[in-house]
Amino acid sequence: MGRRFTDPEVQDAARRLPYTIASGDNGDAHVEMAGQNYAPPQISSMILQKIRQDAEAKLGERITEAVITVPAYFNDSQRQATVDAGKVAGLDVKRIINEPTAAALAYGIDRQQTDSKIAVFDLGGGTFDVTILDLGAGVFEVLSTNGDTYLGGDDFDEAILNWLDRMALQRLRDAAERAKIELSSTLETEINLPFITADASGPQHLVKPLSRSRLEQLVAQLVDRTEGPCRQAITDAGVSAGSINDVILVGGMTRMPAVQAKVQQIFGKEPSRSVNPDEAVALGAAIQAGVLGGEVGDIVLLDVTPLTLGIETLGNVTTALISRNTTIPTKKTETFTTAADGQSSVDIHVLQGERPMSADNKTIGRFMLDGILPAPRGVPQIEVTFDIDSNGILSVSAQDKGTGKEQRIVIQTSSGLSDEDIERMMGEAEANEETDRQRRAEIETRNQADSLAYSAERLLTENAESLPADLKAEAEGKLEALRSAIAANNVAQMQTAMNELNEALQRVGQAVYSQPGSGGPGAAPGDAETGPDDTVEGEFREV
């Protein structure tokens, strides 16, 4: 779900999987079955339809509404695809909630009056999520979430598969999964596959013992990969491992003793076994459905968005509007302006990710706002609003406050942000934090220098006739020095030139205001960082 056919992880999986991965018309990764291509939401809808039919047979009545859980790190397009899959399955999706949050509901339904902090360690078949929550008085508040969306039970199966001879792939995969499950409760098992292949001497059989200790050696690196997201989630939540009262295990992989030992090492306490790892998420979804239907009261669920959302502004910088781990639903509005004189349209470039530079983040939407009245740069006021609903689905609007013209989009289903991309962004953001901070500071300095040069030129032009020649010459010299520093892209020189030009402009301003009857036709620009209403200067291209 949400992957392009050309994504490296898709190409890697295509070489290993026993079925064919194909490219859809839109470039998404599709699955080929019986000579026909199916999009991931189609396959998801088939699964949902089967679940609906089984539930109807059990309950004896028709089911038309559902609460669906998704991995905490599902991006916007993947959540939208899940809603669409529900529609195809004949379901009205009332709410999308994160799997760790649902598990916390199942754990806390009988502990509503107990103030406590809990961690949900969710290691399933395909993804890993960890979530820190605050539970008290019926309020389930998510403090932080993190994870590795390319780590799950399938990777553990793959470790065993690579250890075996690569023959009859699907039979080996099934045998690997059975061995993994058996070794959670026994110390040794035997992989026995008769007639696995044949050669000139006749049928060949695979009989190979596998011990728990050998399995733990094979998957040690996979188990270790769960520690980083846990540490980050604890840091983001602003708590310590010692202050967490309980750790809940979710997902079949948490039955593995090595995983349980790793959890105990990270959090310093024995994990709770009060909820069934395979049933907790579904039970939590049922509780949320009861809340929405009015059958369960006195419960409030406060979930979060997993990644930062923003737009591209001047200098290819990402300006964040909604930070990661912000409680949803949420809405945020900021005012931006144009970057060029006479600009009549702006390009709203919506981004998702943790890096300060737009090129390092993921584009999740783009639209144009036109019909802006031509005016000097910095004059138009463009109000941009980000609105995330309770399902974690984003809509963006932009309005020109001068003309009232507005454009809005709901980020629609597309290939979206791949799981690997999300993890890569988080890792790179941490690894490149200092470099990113320096690059951003350099761009901000250049933006300030450009703005100051523009304002100074305007001030000197408007007051050319009334300025003393010596003051005018001094200011023009300082302005030329700033332009030279900008052309040379020398940040230190720009900072020095800005300080000297500001001092010269202050003297110019004093001279202008000291003249009899002067109303100050052009105010000194002062600090170039802010404009009217703290407007943020944005990079909008004219079309």
Short mmCIF file of C-alpha atoms in Angstrom, two decimals, residues 10-359:
data_model
loop_
_atom_site.label_atom_id
_atom_site.label_comp_id
_atom_site.label_asym_id
_atom_site.label_seq_id
_atom_site.Cartn_x
_atom_site.Cartn_y
_atom_site.Cartn_z
CA VAL A 10 9.52 -3.16 -4.05
CA GLN A 11 12.21 -4.31 -6.48
CA ASP A 12 13.96 -6.16 -3.66
CA ALA A 13 10.71 -7.87 -2.58
CA ALA A 14 9.83 -8.76 -6.19
CA ARG A 15 12.98 -10.89 -6.44
CA ARG A 16 12.05 -12.86 -3.32
CA LEU A 17 8.27 -13.23 -3.44
CA PRO A 18 6.63 -16.30 -5.00
CA TYR A 19 4.09 -14.13 -6.84
CA THR A 20 4.55 -11.42 -9.47
CA ILE A 21 4.76 -7.70 -8.67
CA ALA A 22 3.78 -5.53 -11.66
CA SER A 23 3.54 -1.81 -12.39
CA GLY A 24 0.09 -0.26 -12.52
CA ASP A 25 -0.91 2.40 -15.02
CA ASN A 26 -0.09 5.10 -12.45
CA GLY A 27 3.28 3.57 -11.56
CA ASP A 28 2.10 2.01 -8.30
CA ALA A 29 3.16 -1.50 -7.29
CA HIS A 30 0.41 -3.97 -8.21
CA VAL A 31 0.06 -7.71 -7.66
CA GLU A 32 -0.54 -10.01 -10.61
CA MET A 33 -3.03 -12.83 -10.07
CA ALA A 34 -4.57 -15.08 -12.74
CA GLY A 35 -3.29 -12.79 -15.47
CA GLN A 36 -4.85 -9.66 -13.94
CA ASN A 37 -3.26 -6.79 -12.00
CA TYR A 38 -4.69 -5.76 -8.63
CA ALA A 39 -3.89 -2.57 -6.73
CA PRO A 40 -3.09 -2.94 -3.00
CA PRO A 41 -6.36 -1.22 -1.95
CA GLN A 42 -8.24 -3.80 -4.04
CA ILE A 43 -6.55 -6.67 -2.20
CA SER A 44 -7.14 -4.90 1.11
CA SER A 45 -10.83 -4.61 0.23
CA MET A 46 -10.98 -8.37 -0.47
CA ILE A 47 -9.62 -9.06 3.02
CA LEU A 48 -12.05 -6.59 4.60
CA GLN A 49 -14.93 -8.14 2.67
CA LYS A 50 -14.04 -11.62 3.97
CA ILE A 51 -13.82 -10.28 7.53
CA ARG A 52 -17.21 -8.59 7.11
CA GLN A 53 -18.80 -11.78 5.79
CA ASP A 54 -17.38 -13.85 8.67
CA ALA A 55 -18.63 -11.31 11.22
CA GLU A 56 -22.09 -11.25 9.62
CA ALA A 57 -22.26 -15.06 9.76
CA LYS A 58 -21.30 -14.98 13.45
CA LEU A 59 -23.59 -12.11 14.48
CA GLY A 60 -26.49 -12.98 12.20
CA GLU A 61 -26.98 -9.43 10.92
CA ARG A 62 -25.67 -7.19 8.17
CA ILE A 63 -22.61 -5.02 8.93
CA THR A 64 -22.29 -1.69 7.13
CA GLU A 65 -19.94 0.34 9.37
CA ALA A 66 -16.42 -0.27 10.63
CA VAL A 67 -13.51 1.10 12.63
CA ILE A 68 -10.27 0.06 10.92
CA THR A 69 -6.82 0.02 12.50
CA VAL A 70 -3.61 0.79 10.61
CA PRO A 71 0.11 0.87 11.52
CA ALA A 72 0.93 4.07 13.39
CA TYR A 73 3.32 5.16 10.63
CA PHE A 74 0.80 4.82 7.79
CA ASN A 75 1.06 8.05 5.81
CA ASP A 76 -1.80 10.19 4.57
CA SER A 77 -2.28 8.45 1.23
CA GLN A 78 -2.18 5.01 2.85
CA ARG A 79 -4.90 6.03 5.30
CA GLN A 80 -6.99 7.38 2.45
CA ALA A 81 -6.42 4.11 0.55
CA THR A 82 -7.65 2.20 3.60
CA VAL A 83 -10.85 4.26 3.66
CA ASP A 84 -11.31 3.56 -0.06
CA ALA A 85 -10.71 -0.16 0.49
CA GLY A 86 -13.44 -0.13 3.12
CA LYS A 87 -15.84 1.47 0.68
CA VAL A 88 -15.08 -1.19 -1.93
CA ALA A 89 -15.79 -3.84 0.73
CA GLY A 90 -19.19 -2.27 1.37
CA LEU A 91 -18.24 -0.58 4.62
CA ASP A 92 -18.69 2.97 5.85
CA VAL A 93 -15.37 3.57 7.62
CA LYS A 94 -16.27 5.59 10.71
CA ARG A 95 -12.73 5.96 12.02
CA ILE A 96 -9.13 5.05 11.25
CA ILE A 97 -7.05 4.55 14.41
CA ASN A 98 -3.46 3.50 14.98
CA GLU A 99 -2.90 -0.12 16.00
CA PRO A 100 -0.85 0.64 19.16
CA THR A 101 -3.53 3.10 20.28
CA ALA A 102 -6.22 0.47 19.77
CA ALA A 103 -4.20 -1.99 21.85
CA ALA A 104 -3.94 0.61 24.62
CA LEU A 105 -7.74 0.91 24.63
CA ALA A 106 -8.03 -2.85 25.08
CA TYR A 107 -5.52 -2.73 27.93
CA GLY A 108 -6.96 0.30 29.68
CA ILE A 109 -10.72 -0.25 29.40
CA ASP A 110 -10.82 -1.64 32.97
CA ARG A 111 -8.17 0.75 34.32
CA GLN A 112 -9.75 4.10 33.48
CA GLN A 113 -9.33 5.58 36.93
CA THR A 114 -5.65 4.69 37.20
CA ASP A 115 -3.23 7.44 36.21
CA SER A 116 -0.35 5.73 34.43
CA LYS A 117 1.99 5.90 31.49
CA ILE A 118 2.11 2.88 29.21
CA ALA A 119 4.21 1.81 26.25
CA VAL A 120 2.77 -0.32 23.45
CA PHE A 121 5.40 -2.45 21.71
CA ASP A 122 3.76 -3.64 18.47
CA LEU A 123 5.81 -6.05 16.35
CA GLY A 124 3.56 -7.65 13.75
CA GLY A 125 3.96 -9.43 10.46
CA GLY A 126 5.06 -6.44 8.39
CA THR A 127 5.66 -3.39 10.60
CA PHE A 128 6.98 -2.33 14.00
CA ASP A 129 5.46 0.53 16.02
CA VAL A 130 6.04 1.78 19.55
CA THR A 131 3.71 4.28 21.21
CA ILE A 132 3.87 6.02 24.61
CA LEU A 133 0.47 6.95 26.12
CA ASP A 134 -0.82 8.69 29.22
CA LEU A 135 -3.87 6.94 30.69
CA GLY A 136 -6.11 8.51 33.31
CA ALA A 137 -9.79 9.23 34.05
CA GLY A 138 -10.89 7.63 30.80
CA VAL A 139 -8.57 9.76 28.66
CA PHE A 140 -6.10 7.90 26.42
CA GLU A 141 -3.57 10.51 25.28
CA VAL A 142 -0.80 9.53 22.88
CA LEU A 143 2.43 11.27 23.88
CA SER A 144 4.63 10.00 21.05
CA THR A 145 4.87 7.33 18.38
CA ASN A 146 7.79 5.88 16.45
CA GLY A 147 8.63 2.75 14.54
CA ASP A 148 10.28 0.88 11.71
CA THR A 149 7.77 0.24 8.96
CA TYR A 150 10.04 -2.15 7.13
CA LEU A 151 10.54 -4.53 10.06
CA GLY A 152 8.19 -7.39 10.97
CA GLY A 153 7.66 -11.11 11.19
CA ASP A 154 8.18 -11.50 7.45
CA ASP A 155 11.79 -10.40 7.92
CA PHE A 156 12.28 -13.07 10.60
CA ASP A 157 10.87 -15.68 8.18
CA GLU A 158 13.29 -14.38 5.56
CA ALA A 159 16.25 -14.89 7.91
CA ILE A 160 15.39 -18.58 8.21
CA LEU A 161 14.65 -18.81 4.50
CA ASN A 162 18.09 -17.45 3.62
CA TRP A 163 19.63 -20.02 5.93
CA LEU A 164 17.90 -22.86 4.06
CA ASP A 165 18.60 -23.99 0.52
CA ARG A 166 16.71 -21.74 -1.91
CA MET A 167 14.39 -24.31 -3.48
CA ALA A 168 10.58 -24.50 -3.77
CA LEU A 169 10.28 -21.00 -2.36
CA GLN A 170 6.68 -21.02 -1.09
CA ARG A 171 7.02 -24.38 0.69
CA LEU A 172 10.21 -23.15 2.33
CA ARG A 173 8.52 -19.92 3.40
CA ASP A 174 5.64 -21.82 5.03
CA ALA A 175 8.08 -24.16 6.78
CA ALA A 176 10.16 -21.20 8.00
CA GLU A 177 7.09 -19.57 9.53
CA ARG A 178 6.04 -22.81 11.27
CA ALA A 179 9.55 -23.28 12.68
CA LYS A 180 9.63 -19.71 13.98
CA ILE A 181 6.29 -20.14 15.77
CA GLU A 182 7.23 -23.53 17.27
CA LEU A 183 10.51 -22.17 18.66
CA SER A 184 8.61 -19.65 20.78
CA SER A 185 7.48 -22.56 22.97
CA THR A 186 10.09 -25.27 22.30
CA LEU A 187 13.88 -25.28 22.28
CA GLU A 188 14.30 -27.14 18.99
CA THR A 189 12.22 -28.10 15.96
CA GLU A 190 12.77 -29.93 12.71
CA ILE A 191 12.13 -28.55 9.24
CA ASN A 192 10.96 -31.55 7.24
CA LEU A 193 9.91 -31.09 3.62
CA PRO A 194 9.67 -34.33 1.62
CA PHE A 195 9.99 -34.18 -2.16
CA ILE A 196 11.27 -30.60 -2.04
CA THR A 197 12.87 -31.04 -5.45
CA ALA A 198 14.25 -33.68 -7.78
CA ASP A 199 17.46 -34.32 -9.67
CA ALA A 200 18.96 -37.12 -11.76
CA SER A 201 19.14 -39.39 -8.72
CA GLY A 202 15.45 -38.96 -7.94
CA PRO A 203 13.35 -37.04 -5.36
CA GLN A 204 15.19 -34.96 -2.76
CA HIS A 205 13.95 -34.30 0.75
CA LEU A 206 14.84 -31.48 3.15
CA VAL A 207 15.29 -32.49 6.78
CA LYS A 208 17.06 -29.92 8.92
CA PRO A 209 16.95 -29.30 12.69
CA LEU A 210 16.77 -25.70 13.92
CA SER A 211 17.29 -24.72 17.56
CA ARG A 212 15.98 -21.64 19.33
CA SER A 213 19.52 -20.45 20.00
CA ARG A 214 20.37 -20.75 16.30
CA LEU A 215 17.20 -18.83 15.37
CA GLU A 216 18.11 -16.09 17.84
CA GLN A 217 21.52 -15.79 16.18
CA LEU A 218 19.88 -15.51 12.75
CA VAL A 219 17.50 -12.72 13.80
CA ALA A 220 19.64 -10.86 16.38
CA GLN A 221 20.05 -7.81 14.13
CA LEU A 222 16.30 -7.65 13.51
CA VAL A 223 15.54 -7.76 17.24
CA ASP A 224 18.15 -5.05 17.88
CA ARG A 225 16.45 -2.76 15.33
CA THR A 226 13.47 -2.37 17.68
CA GLU A 227 15.57 -0.51 20.27
CA GLY A 228 16.19 2.74 18.34
CA PRO A 229 12.50 3.60 17.77
CA CYS A 230 11.72 2.76 21.42
CA ARG A 231 14.42 5.13 22.71
CA GLN A 232 13.25 7.88 20.34
CA ALA A 233 9.60 7.47 21.39
CA ILE A 234 10.59 7.76 25.06
CA THR A 235 12.57 10.94 24.30
CA ASP A 236 9.76 12.46 22.21
CA ALA A 237 7.24 11.76 24.98
CA GLY A 238 9.40 13.65 27.47
CA VAL A 239 9.47 10.72 29.92
CA SER A 240 12.03 8.21 31.15
CA ALA A 241 11.88 4.45 30.76
CA GLY A 242 11.60 4.15 34.53
CA SER A 243 8.46 6.33 34.64
CA ILE A 244 6.52 3.98 32.33
CA ASN A 245 4.22 1.82 34.43
CA ASP A 246 3.45 -0.95 31.94
CA VAL A 247 4.63 -2.23 28.58
CA ILE A 248 2.01 -3.94 26.41
CA LEU A 249 3.05 -6.51 23.83
CA VAL A 250 1.10 -6.55 20.56
CA GLY A 251 1.60 -8.65 17.43
CA GLY A 252 2.45 -12.32 17.03
CA MET A 253 6.20 -11.66 16.92
CA THR A 254 6.15 -10.51 20.57
CA ARG A 255 5.60 -14.16 21.56
CA MET A 256 9.27 -14.77 20.70
CA PRO A 257 11.35 -15.00 23.93
CA ALA A 258 14.22 -12.99 22.40
CA VAL A 259 11.83 -10.12 21.61
CA GLN A 260 10.41 -10.21 25.14
CA ALA A 261 13.94 -10.13 26.57
CA LYS A 262 14.78 -7.10 24.41
CA VAL A 263 11.64 -5.29 25.63
CA GLN A 264 12.60 -5.96 29.24
CA GLN A 265 16.13 -4.66 28.57
CA ILE A 266 14.85 -1.42 26.98
CA PHE A 267 12.16 -0.55 29.53
CA GLY A 268 13.71 -2.15 32.61
CA LYS A 269 10.57 -4.09 33.51
CA GLU A 270 8.75 -7.29 32.67
CA PRO A 271 6.20 -6.62 29.89
CA SER A 272 2.51 -7.01 30.72
CA ARG A 273 0.76 -10.12 29.42
CA SER A 274 -2.75 -9.01 30.36
CA VAL A 275 -3.87 -8.65 26.74
CA ASN A 276 -3.75 -11.17 23.91
CA PRO A 277 -1.12 -9.95 21.40
CA ASP A 278 -3.19 -11.21 18.46
CA GLU A 279 -6.55 -9.86 19.64
CA ALA A 280 -5.72 -6.59 21.41
CA VAL A 281 -5.85 -4.36 18.32
CA ALA A 282 -9.21 -5.75 17.15
CA LEU A 283 -10.63 -5.42 20.67
CA GLY A 284 -9.48 -1.80 20.84
CA ALA A 285 -11.13 -1.08 17.48
CA ALA A 286 -14.36 -2.59 18.81
CA ILE A 287 -14.16 -0.35 21.89
CA GLN A 288 -13.69 2.72 19.67
CA ALA A 289 -16.68 1.63 17.58
CA GLY A 290 -18.67 1.41 20.81
CA VAL A 291 -17.61 4.95 21.72
CA LEU A 292 -18.68 6.26 18.30
CA GLY A 293 -21.98 4.37 18.55
CA GLY A 294 -22.72 5.68 22.03
CA GLU A 295 -22.57 2.22 23.62
CA VAL A 296 -19.33 2.89 25.51
CA GLY A 297 -19.04 6.10 27.50
CA ASP A 298 -16.46 8.08 29.45
CA ILE A 299 -13.59 7.32 27.07
CA VAL A 300 -11.66 9.96 25.13
CA LEU A 301 -9.00 8.93 22.61
CA LEU A 302 -6.34 11.51 21.69
CA ASP A 303 -4.13 10.22 18.87
CA VAL A 304 -1.23 11.95 17.07
CA THR A 305 0.13 12.52 13.57
CA PRO A 306 3.42 10.62 13.04
CA LEU A 307 5.29 13.05 10.73
CA THR A 308 5.74 16.82 10.36
CA LEU A 309 3.65 18.55 7.66
CA GLY A 310 4.52 21.86 6.01
CA ILE A 311 5.01 23.79 2.77
CA GLU A 312 8.01 24.89 0.72
CA THR A 313 9.09 28.50 1.26
CA LEU A 314 11.82 30.80 -0.04
CA GLY A 315 15.17 29.08 -0.48
CA ASN A 316 13.65 25.58 -0.81
CA VAL A 317 13.10 25.46 2.94
CA THR A 318 10.31 23.41 4.52
CA THR A 319 8.24 25.61 6.84
CA ALA A 320 6.41 23.33 9.28
CA LEU A 321 2.76 23.99 10.07
CA ILE A 322 1.97 20.82 12.04
CA SER A 323 4.79 19.05 13.91
CA ARG A 324 5.02 15.29 14.36
CA ASN A 325 3.36 13.87 17.48
CA THR A 326 0.73 16.65 17.39
CA THR A 327 -2.61 15.52 18.83
CA ILE A 328 -5.30 15.05 16.16
CA PRO A 329 -7.73 16.25 14.98
CA THR A 330 -5.91 19.55 14.58
CA LYS A 331 -5.95 22.68 12.45
CA LYS A 332 -3.19 25.25 11.88
CA THR A 333 -3.19 28.47 9.85
CA GLU A 334 -0.25 30.68 8.90
CA THR A 335 0.04 33.72 6.65
CA PHE A 336 2.62 33.81 3.86
CA THR A 337 3.40 36.34 1.14
CA THR A 338 4.86 36.57 -2.36
CA ALA A 339 8.56 36.55 -3.27
CA ALA A 340 8.44 38.69 -6.44
CA ASP A 341 6.90 41.99 -7.52
CA GLY A 342 3.68 41.71 -9.50
CA GLN A 343 3.21 38.02 -8.77
CA SER A 344 -0.34 36.92 -9.67
CA SER A 345 -0.23 33.25 -8.63
CA VAL A 346 1.43 31.03 -6.04
CA ASP A 347 2.37 27.35 -6.04
CA ILE A 348 1.46 25.61 -2.77
CA HIS A 349 3.90 22.68 -2.36
CA VAL A 350 2.77 20.40 0.52
CA LEU A 351 5.53 18.33 2.17
CA GLN A 352 5.80 15.57 4.77
CA GLY A 353 8.99 14.76 6.69
CA GLU A 354 11.47 15.86 9.32
CA ARG A 355 14.21 17.51 7.22
CA PRO A 356 14.49 21.33 6.95
CA MET A 357 15.13 21.32 3.18
CA SER A 358 12.19 20.60 0.88
CA ALA A 359 14.23 18.37 -1.45
#
